[in-house]
CSV table of N, CA and C in Angstrom, one decimal:
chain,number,residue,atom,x,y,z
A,1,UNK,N,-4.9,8.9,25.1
A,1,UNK,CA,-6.1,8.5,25.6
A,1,UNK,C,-6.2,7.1,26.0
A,2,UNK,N,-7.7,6.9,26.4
A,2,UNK,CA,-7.7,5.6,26.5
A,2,UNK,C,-8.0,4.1,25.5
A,3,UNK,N,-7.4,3.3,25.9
A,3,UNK,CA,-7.9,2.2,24.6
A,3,UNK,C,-9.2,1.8,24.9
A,4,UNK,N,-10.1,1.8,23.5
A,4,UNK,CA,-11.6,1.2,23.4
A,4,UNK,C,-11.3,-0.7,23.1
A,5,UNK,N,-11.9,-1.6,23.8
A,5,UNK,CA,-12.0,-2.5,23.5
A,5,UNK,C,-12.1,-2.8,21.8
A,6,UNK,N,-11.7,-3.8,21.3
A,6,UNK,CA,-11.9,-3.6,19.3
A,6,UNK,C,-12.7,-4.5,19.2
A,7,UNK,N,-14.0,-4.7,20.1
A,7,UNK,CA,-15.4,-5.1,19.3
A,7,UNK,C,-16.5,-4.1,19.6
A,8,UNK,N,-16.7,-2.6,19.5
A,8,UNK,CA,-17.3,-1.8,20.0
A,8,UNK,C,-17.7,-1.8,18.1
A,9,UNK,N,-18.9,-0.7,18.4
A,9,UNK,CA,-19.4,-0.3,17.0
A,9,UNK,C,-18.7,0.8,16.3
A,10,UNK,N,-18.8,1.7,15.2
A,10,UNK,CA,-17.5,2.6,15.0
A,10,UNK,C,-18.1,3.5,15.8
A,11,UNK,N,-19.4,3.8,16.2
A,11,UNK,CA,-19.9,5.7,16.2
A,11,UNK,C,-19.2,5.4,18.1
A,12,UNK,N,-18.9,3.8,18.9
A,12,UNK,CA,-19.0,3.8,20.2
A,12,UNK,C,-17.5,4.2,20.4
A,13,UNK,N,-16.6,4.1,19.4
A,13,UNK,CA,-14.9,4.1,19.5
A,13,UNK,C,-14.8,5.7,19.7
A,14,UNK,N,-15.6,6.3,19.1
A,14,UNK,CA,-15.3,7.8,19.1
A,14,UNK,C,-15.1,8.2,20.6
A,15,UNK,N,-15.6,8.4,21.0
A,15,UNK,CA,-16.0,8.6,23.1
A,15,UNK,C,-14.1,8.0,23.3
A,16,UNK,N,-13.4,7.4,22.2
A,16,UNK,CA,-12.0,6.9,23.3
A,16,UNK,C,-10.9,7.8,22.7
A,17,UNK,N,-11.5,8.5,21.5
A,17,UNK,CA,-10.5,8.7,20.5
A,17,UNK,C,-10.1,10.3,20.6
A,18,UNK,N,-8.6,10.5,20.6
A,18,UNK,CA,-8.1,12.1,21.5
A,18,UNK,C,-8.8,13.1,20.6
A,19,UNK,N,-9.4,12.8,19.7
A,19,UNK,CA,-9.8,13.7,18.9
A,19,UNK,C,-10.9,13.6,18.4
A,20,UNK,N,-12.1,12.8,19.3
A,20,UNK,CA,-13.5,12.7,18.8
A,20,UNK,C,-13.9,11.6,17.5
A,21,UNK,N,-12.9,11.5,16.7
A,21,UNK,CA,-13.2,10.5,15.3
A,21,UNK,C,-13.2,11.5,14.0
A,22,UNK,N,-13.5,10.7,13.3
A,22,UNK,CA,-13.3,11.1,11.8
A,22,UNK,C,-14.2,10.1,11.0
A,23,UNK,N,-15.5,10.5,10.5
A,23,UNK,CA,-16.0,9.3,9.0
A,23,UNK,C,-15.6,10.2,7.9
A,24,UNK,N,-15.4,9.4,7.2
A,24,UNK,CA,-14.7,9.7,5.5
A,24,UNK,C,-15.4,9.0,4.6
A,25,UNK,N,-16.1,9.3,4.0
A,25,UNK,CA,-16.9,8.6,2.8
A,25,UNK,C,-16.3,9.3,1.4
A,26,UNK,N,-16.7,8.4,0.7
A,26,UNK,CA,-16.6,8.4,-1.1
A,26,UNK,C,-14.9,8.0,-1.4
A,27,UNK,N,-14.7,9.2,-1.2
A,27,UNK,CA,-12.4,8.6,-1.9
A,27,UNK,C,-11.5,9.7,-1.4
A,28,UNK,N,-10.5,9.7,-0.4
A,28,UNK,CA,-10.0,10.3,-0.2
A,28,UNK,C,-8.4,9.9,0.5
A,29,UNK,N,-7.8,10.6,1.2
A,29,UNK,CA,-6.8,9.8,2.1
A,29,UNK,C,-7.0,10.4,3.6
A,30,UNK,N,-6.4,9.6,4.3
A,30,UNK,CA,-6.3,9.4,6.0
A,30,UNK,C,-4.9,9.6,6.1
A,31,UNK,N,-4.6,10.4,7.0
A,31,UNK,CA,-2.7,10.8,7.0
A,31,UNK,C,-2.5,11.2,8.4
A,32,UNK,N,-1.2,10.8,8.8
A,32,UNK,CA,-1.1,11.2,10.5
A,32,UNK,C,0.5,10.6,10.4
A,33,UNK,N,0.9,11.9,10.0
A,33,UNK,CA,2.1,12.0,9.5
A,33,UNK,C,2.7,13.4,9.7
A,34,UNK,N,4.2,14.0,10.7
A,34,UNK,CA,4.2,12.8,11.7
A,34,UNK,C,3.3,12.9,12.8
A,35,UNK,N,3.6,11.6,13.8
A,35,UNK,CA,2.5,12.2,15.0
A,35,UNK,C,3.3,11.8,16.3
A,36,UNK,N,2.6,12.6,17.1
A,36,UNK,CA,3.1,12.7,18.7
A,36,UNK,C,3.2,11.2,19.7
A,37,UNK,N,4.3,11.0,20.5
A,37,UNK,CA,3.6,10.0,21.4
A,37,UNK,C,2.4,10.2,22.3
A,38,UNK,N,1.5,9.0,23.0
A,38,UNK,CA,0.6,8.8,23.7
A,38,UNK,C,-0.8,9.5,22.6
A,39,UNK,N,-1.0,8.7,21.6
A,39,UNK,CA,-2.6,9.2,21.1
A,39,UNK,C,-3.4,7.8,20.5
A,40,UNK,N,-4.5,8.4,21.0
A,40,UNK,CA,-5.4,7.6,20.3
A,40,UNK,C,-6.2,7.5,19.4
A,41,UNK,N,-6.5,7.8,18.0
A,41,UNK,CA,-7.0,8.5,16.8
A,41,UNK,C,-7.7,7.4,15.9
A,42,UNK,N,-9.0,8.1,15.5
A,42,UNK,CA,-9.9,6.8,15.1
A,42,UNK,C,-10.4,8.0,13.9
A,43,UNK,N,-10.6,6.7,12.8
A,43,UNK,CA,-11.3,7.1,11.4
A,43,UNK,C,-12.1,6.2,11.1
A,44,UNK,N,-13.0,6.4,10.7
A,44,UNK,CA,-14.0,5.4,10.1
A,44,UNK,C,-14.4,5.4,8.6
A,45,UNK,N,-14.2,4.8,7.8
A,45,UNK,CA,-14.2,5.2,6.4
A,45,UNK,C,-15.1,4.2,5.4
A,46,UNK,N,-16.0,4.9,4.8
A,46,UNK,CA,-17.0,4.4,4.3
A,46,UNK,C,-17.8,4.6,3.1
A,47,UNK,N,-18.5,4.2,2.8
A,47,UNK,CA,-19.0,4.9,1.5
A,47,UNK,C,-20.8,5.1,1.4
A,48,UNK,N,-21.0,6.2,0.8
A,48,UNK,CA,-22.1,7.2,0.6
A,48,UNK,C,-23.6,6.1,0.7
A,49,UNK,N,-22.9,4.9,-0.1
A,49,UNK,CA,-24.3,3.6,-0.9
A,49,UNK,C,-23.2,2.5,-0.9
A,50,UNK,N,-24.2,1.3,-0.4
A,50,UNK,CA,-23.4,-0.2,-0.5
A,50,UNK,C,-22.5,-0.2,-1.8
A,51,UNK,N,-21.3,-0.8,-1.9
A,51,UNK,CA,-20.3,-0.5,-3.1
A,51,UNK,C,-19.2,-1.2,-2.9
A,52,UNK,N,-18.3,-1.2,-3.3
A,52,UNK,CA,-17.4,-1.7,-2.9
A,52,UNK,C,-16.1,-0.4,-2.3
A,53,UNK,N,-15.1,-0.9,-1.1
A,53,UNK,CA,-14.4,-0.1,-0.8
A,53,UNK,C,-13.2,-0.5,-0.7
A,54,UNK,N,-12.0,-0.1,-1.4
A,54,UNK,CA,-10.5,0.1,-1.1
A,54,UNK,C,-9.4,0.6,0.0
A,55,UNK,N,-8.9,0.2,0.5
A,55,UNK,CA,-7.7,0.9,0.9
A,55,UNK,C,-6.3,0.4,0.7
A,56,UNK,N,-5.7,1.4,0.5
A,56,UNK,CA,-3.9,1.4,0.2
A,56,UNK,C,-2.9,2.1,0.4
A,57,UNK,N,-2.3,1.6,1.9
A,57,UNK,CA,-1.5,2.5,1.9
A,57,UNK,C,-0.4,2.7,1.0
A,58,UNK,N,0.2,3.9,1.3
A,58,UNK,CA,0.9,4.2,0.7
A,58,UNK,C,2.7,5.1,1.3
A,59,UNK,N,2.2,5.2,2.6
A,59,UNK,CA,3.4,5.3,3.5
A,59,UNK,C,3.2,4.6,4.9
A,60,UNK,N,4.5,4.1,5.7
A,60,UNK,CA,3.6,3.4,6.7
A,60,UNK,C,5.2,3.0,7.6
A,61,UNK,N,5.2,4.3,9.0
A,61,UNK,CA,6.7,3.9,9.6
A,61,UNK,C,6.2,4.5,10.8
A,62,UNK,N,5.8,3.2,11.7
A,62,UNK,CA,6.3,4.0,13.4
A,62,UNK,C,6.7,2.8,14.1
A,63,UNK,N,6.9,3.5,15.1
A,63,UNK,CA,8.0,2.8,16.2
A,63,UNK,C,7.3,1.1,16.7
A,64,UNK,N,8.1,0.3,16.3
A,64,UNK,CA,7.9,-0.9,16.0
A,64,UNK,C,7.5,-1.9,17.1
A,65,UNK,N,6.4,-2.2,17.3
A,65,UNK,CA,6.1,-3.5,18.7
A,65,UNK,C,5.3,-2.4,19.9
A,66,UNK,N,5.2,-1.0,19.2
A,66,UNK,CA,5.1,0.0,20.0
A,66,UNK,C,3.7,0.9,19.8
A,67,UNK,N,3.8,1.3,18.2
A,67,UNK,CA,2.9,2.3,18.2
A,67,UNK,C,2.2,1.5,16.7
A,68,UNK,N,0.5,1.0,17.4
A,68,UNK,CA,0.3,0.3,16.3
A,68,UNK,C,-1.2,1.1,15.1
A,69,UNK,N,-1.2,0.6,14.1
A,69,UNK,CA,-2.9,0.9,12.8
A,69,UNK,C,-3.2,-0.5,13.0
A,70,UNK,N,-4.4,-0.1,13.5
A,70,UNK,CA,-5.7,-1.1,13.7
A,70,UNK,C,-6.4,-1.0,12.6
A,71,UNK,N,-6.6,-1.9,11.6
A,71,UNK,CA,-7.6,-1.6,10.7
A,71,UNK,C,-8.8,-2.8,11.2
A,72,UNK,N,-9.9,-2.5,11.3
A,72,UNK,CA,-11.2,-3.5,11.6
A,72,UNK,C,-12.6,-3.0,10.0
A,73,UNK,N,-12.5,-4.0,9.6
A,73,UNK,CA,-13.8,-4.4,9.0
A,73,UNK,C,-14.8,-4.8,9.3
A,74,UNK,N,-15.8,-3.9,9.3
A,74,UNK,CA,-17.4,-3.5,10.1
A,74,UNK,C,-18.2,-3.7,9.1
A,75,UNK,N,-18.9,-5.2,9.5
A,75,UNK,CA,-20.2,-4.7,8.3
A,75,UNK,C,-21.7,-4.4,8.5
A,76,UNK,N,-21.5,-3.5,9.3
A,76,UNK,CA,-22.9,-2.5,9.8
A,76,UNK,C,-23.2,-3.1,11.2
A,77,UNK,N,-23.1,-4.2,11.6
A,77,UNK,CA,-23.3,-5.0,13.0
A,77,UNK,C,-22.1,-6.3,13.7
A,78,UNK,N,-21.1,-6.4,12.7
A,78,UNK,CA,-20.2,-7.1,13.2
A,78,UNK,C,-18.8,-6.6,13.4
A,79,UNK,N,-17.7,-7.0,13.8
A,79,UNK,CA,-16.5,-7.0,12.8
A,79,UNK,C,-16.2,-8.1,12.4
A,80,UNK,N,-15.9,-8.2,11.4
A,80,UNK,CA,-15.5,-9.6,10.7
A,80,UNK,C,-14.3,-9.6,10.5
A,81,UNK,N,-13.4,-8.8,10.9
A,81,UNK,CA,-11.5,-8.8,10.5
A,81,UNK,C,-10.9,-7.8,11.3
A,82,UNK,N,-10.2,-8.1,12.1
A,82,UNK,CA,-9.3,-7.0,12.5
A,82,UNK,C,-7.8,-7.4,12.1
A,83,UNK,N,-6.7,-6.2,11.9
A,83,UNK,CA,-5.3,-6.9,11.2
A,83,UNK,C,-5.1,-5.2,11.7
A,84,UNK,N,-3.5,-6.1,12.8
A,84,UNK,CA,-2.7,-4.7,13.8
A,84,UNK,C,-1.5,-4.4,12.7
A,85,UNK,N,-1.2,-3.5,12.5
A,85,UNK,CA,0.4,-3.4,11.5
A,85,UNK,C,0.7,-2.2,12.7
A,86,UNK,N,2.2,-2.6,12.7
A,86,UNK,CA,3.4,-1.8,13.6
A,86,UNK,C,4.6,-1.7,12.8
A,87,UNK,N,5.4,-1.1,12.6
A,87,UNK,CA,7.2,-1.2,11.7
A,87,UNK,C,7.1,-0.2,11.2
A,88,UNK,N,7.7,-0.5,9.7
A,88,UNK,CA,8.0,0.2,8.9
A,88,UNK,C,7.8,-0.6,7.5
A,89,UNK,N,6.7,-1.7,7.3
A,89,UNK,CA,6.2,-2.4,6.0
A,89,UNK,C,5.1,-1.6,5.9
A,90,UNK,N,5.2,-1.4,4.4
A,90,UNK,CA,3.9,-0.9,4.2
A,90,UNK,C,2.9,-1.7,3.8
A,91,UNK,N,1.7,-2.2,4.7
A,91,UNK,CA,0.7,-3.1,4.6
A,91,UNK,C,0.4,-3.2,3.0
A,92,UNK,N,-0.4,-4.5,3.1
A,92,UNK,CA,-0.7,-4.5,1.6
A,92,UNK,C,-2.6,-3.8,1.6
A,93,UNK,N,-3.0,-3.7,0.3
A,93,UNK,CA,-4.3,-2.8,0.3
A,93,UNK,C,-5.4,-3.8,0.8
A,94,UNK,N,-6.1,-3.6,1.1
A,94,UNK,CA,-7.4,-4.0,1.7
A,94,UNK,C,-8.6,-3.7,0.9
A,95,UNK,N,-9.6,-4.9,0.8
A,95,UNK,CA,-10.9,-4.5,0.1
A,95,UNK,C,-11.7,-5.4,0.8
A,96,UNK,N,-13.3,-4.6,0.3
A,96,UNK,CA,-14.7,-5.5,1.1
A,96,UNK,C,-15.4,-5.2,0.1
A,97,UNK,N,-16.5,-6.0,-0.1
A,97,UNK,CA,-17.9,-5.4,-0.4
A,97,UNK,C,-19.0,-5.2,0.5
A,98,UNK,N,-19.6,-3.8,0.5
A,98,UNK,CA,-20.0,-2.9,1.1
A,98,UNK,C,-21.8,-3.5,1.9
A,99,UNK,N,-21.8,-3.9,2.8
A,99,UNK,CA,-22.7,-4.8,2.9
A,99,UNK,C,-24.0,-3.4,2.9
A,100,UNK,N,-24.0,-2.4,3.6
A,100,UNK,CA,-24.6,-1.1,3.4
A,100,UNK,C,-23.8,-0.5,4.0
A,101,UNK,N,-24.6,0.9,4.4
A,101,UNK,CA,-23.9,1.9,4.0
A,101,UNK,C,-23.7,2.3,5.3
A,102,UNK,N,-23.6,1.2,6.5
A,102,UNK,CA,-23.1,1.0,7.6
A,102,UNK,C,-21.8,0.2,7.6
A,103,UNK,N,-21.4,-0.2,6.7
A,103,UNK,CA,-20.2,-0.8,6.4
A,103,UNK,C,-19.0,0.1,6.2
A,104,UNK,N,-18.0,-0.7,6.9
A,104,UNK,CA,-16.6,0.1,6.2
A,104,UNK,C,-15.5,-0.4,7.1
A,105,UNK,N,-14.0,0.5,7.1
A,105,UNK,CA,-13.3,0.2,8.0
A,105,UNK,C,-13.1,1.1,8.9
A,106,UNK,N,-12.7,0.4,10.6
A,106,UNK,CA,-12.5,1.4,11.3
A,106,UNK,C,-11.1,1.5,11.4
A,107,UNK,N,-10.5,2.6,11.5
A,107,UNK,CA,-9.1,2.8,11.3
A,107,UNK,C,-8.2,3.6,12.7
A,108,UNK,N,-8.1,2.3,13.8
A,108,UNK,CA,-7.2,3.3,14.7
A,108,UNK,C,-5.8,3.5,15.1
A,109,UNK,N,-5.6,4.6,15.3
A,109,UNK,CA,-3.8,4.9,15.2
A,109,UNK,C,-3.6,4.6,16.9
A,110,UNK,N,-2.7,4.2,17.3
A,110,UNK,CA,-2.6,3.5,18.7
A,110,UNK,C,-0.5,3.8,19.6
A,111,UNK,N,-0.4,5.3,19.4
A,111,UNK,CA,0.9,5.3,20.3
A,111,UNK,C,1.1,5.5,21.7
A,112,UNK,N,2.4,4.8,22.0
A,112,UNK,CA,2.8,4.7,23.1
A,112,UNK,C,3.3,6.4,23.6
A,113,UNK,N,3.6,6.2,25.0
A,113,UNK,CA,4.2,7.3,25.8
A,113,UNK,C,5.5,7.8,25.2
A,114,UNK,N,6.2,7.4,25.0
A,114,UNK,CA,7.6,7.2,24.5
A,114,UNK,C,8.3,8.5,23.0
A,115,UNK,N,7.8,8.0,22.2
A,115,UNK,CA,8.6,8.7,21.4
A,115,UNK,C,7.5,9.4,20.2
A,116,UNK,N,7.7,10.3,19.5
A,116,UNK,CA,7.0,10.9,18.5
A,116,UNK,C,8.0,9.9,17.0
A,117,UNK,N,7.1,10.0,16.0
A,117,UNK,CA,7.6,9.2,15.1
A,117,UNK,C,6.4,9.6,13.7
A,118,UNK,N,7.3,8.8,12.5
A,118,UNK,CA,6.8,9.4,11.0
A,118,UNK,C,5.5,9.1,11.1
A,119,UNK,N,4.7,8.2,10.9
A,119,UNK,CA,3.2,8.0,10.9
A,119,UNK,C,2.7,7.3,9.4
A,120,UNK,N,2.1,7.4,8.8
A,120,UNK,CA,1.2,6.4,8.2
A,120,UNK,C,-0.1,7.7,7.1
A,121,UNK,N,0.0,6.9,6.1
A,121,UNK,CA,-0.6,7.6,4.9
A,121,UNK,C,-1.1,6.6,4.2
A,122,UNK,N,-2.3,6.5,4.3
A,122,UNK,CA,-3.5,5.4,3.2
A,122,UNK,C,-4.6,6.4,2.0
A,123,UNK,N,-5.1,6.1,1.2
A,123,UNK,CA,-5.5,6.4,-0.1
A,123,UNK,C,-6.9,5.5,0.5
A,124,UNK,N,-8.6,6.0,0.2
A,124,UNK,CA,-9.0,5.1,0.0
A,124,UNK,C,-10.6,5.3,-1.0
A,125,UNK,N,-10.7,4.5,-1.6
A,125,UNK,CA,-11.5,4.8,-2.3
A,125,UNK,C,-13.2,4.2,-2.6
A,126,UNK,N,-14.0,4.7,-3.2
A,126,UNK,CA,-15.5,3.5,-3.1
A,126,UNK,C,-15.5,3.5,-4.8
A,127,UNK,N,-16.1,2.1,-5.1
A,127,UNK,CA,-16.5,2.1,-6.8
A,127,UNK,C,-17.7,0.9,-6.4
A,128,UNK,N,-18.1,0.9,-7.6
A,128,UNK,CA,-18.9,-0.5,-8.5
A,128,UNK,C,-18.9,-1.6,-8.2
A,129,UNK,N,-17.2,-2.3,-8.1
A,129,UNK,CA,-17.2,-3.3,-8.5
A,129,UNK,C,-15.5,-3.9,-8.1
A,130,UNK,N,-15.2,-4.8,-8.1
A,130,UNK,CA,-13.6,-4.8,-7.8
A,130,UNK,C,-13.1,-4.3,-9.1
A,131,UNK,N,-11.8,-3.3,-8.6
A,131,UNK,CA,-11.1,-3.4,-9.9
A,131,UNK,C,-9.9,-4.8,-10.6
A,132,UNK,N,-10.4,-4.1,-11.9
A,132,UNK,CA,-9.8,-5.1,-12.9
A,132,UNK,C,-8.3,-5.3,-12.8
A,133,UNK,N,-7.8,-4.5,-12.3
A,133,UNK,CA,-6.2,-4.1,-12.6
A,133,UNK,C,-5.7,-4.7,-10.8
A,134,UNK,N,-6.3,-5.3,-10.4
A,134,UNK,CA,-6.4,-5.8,-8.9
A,134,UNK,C,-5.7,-7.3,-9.0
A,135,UNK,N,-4.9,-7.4,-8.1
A,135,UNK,CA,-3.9,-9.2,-7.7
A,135,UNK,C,-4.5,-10.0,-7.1
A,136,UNK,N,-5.7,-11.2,-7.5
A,136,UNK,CA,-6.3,-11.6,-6.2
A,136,UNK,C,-5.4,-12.4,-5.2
A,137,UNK,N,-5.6,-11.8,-3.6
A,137,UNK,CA,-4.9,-12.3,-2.7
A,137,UNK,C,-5.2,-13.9,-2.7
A,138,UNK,N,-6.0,-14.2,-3.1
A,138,UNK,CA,-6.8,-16.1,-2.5
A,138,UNK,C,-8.0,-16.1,-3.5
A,139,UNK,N,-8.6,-17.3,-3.8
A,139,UNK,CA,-9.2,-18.1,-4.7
A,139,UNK,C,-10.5,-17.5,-4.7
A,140,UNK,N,-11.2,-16.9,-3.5
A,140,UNK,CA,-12.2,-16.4,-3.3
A,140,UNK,C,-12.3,-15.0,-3.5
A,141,UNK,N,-11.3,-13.8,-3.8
A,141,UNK,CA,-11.4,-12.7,-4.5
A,141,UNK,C,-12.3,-12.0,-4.8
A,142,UNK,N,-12.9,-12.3,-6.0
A,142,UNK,CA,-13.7,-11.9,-6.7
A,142,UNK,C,-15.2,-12.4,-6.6
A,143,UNK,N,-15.5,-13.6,-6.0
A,143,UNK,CA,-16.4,-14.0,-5.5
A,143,UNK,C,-17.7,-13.6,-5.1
A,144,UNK,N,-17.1,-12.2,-4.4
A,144,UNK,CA,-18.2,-11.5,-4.0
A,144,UNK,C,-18.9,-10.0,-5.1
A,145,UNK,N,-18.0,-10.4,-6.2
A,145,UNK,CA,-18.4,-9.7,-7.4
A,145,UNK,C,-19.2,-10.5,-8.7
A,146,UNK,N,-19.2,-11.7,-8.3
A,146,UNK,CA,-19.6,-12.8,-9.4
A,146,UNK,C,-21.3,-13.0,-9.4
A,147,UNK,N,-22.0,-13.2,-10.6
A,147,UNK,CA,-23.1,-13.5,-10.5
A,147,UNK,C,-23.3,-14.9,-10.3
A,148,UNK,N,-22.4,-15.6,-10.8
A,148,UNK,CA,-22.2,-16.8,-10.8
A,148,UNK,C,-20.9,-17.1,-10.8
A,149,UNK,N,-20.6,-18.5,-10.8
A,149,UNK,CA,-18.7,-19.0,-11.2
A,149,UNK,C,-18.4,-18.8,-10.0
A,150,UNK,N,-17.2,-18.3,-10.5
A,150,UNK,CA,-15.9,-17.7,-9.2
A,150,UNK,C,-15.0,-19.1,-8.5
A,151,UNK,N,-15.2,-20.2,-10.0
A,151,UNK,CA,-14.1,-21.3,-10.0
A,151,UNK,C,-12.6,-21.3,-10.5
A,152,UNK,N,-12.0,-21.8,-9.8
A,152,UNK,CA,-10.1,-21.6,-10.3
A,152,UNK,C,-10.3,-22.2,-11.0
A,153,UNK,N,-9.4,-21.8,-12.3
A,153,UNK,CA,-9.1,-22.7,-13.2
A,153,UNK,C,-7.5,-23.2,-13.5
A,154,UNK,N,-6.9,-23.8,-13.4
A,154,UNK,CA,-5.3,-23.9,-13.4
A,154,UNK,C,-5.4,-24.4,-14.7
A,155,UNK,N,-4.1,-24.5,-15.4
A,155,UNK,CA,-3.5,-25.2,-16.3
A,155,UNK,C,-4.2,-24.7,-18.3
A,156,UNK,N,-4.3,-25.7,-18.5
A,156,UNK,CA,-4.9,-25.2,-19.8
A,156,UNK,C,-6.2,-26.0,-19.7
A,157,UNK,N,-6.7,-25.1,-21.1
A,157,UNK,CA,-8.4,-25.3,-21.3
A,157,UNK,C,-9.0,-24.4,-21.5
A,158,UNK,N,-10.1,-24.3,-22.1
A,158,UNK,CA,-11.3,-23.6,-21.9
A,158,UNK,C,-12.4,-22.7,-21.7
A,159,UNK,N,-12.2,-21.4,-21.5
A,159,UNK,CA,-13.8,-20.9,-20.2
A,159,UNK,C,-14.7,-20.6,-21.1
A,160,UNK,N,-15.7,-20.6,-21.1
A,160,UNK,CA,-16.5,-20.4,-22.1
A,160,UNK,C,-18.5,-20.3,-21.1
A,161,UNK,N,-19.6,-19.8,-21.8
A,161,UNK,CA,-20.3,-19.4,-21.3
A,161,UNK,C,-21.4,-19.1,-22.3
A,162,UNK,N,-22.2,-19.9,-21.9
A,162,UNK,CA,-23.4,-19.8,-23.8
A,162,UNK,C,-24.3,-20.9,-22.8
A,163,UNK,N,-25.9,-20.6,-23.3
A,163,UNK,CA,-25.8,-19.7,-24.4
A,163,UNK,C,-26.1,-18.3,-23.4
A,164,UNK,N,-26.0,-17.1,-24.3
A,164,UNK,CA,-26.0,-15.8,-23.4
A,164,UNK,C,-27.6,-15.7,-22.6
A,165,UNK,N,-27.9,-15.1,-21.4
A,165,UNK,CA,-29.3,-15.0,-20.7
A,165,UNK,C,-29.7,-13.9,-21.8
């Protein structure tokens, strides 16, 4: 099909996508594995109520410089992130907090004429809150989970928090 410009809204991507689209709310996986040359394939993935949302893949091989996953992060009226992955690395996970329930990511698969190839498998999930068992990428992480704080602390010392509200 044809390419949608990557600042459209998600319900406007559908109209480009060989297969109409896909929203996926609450927790599930996205798979296109393997897939054909020449497609254009869009998911939009999101959750039920403002929350927080995950994704991770978990398999991730097509033909490199060639057939790309668009992932864009939509927060109900913007994108605020787009990040193209092509190869055979499997991207690292992705998280937001859910501005509403117009929020989420759009997810498009993008191959060339050329060759059929493995494809791509992501996991994604909605919760509460970030999880605890989570690596923060950068200093601002959790931030958007904090009532307050959300200062680095290096070295020794400290944290402490009294008296309680």
């Amino acid at each position: 099909g044809d390419s949608a410009p990557l600042d459209l809204k998600p319900s406007e991507f559908f109209g480009y996508c060989d297969e109409g689209g896909v929203t996926a709310t609450g927790s599930g996986k996205v798979s296109h594995v393997p897939y054909k040359y020449d497609q254009y394939l869009c998911w939009f993935v999101t959750c039920d109520s403002p929350t927080y949302l995950e994704l991770d893949f978990n398999a991730f091989l097509t033909e490199y410089n060639q057939d790309f996953v668009h992932v864009i992060e939509y927060d109900g009226s913007v994108h605020s992130n787009t990040v193209t992955y092509s190869g055979n690395t499997i991207p690292p996970p992705s998280s937001m907090n859910m501005a509403n329930n117009q929020s989420g990511y759009l997810i498009i698969f993008q191959s060339d004429s050329l060759w059929d190839f493995v494809g791509f498998s992501l996991n994604y999930q909605c919760g509460d809150a970030a999880p605890l068992d989570s690596t923060p990428s950068n200093d601002s992480y959790f931030d958007g989970y904090c009532d307050r704080g959300g200062d680095t602390a290096t070295g020794s010392g400290t944290v402490s928090h009294g008296p309680y509200e």
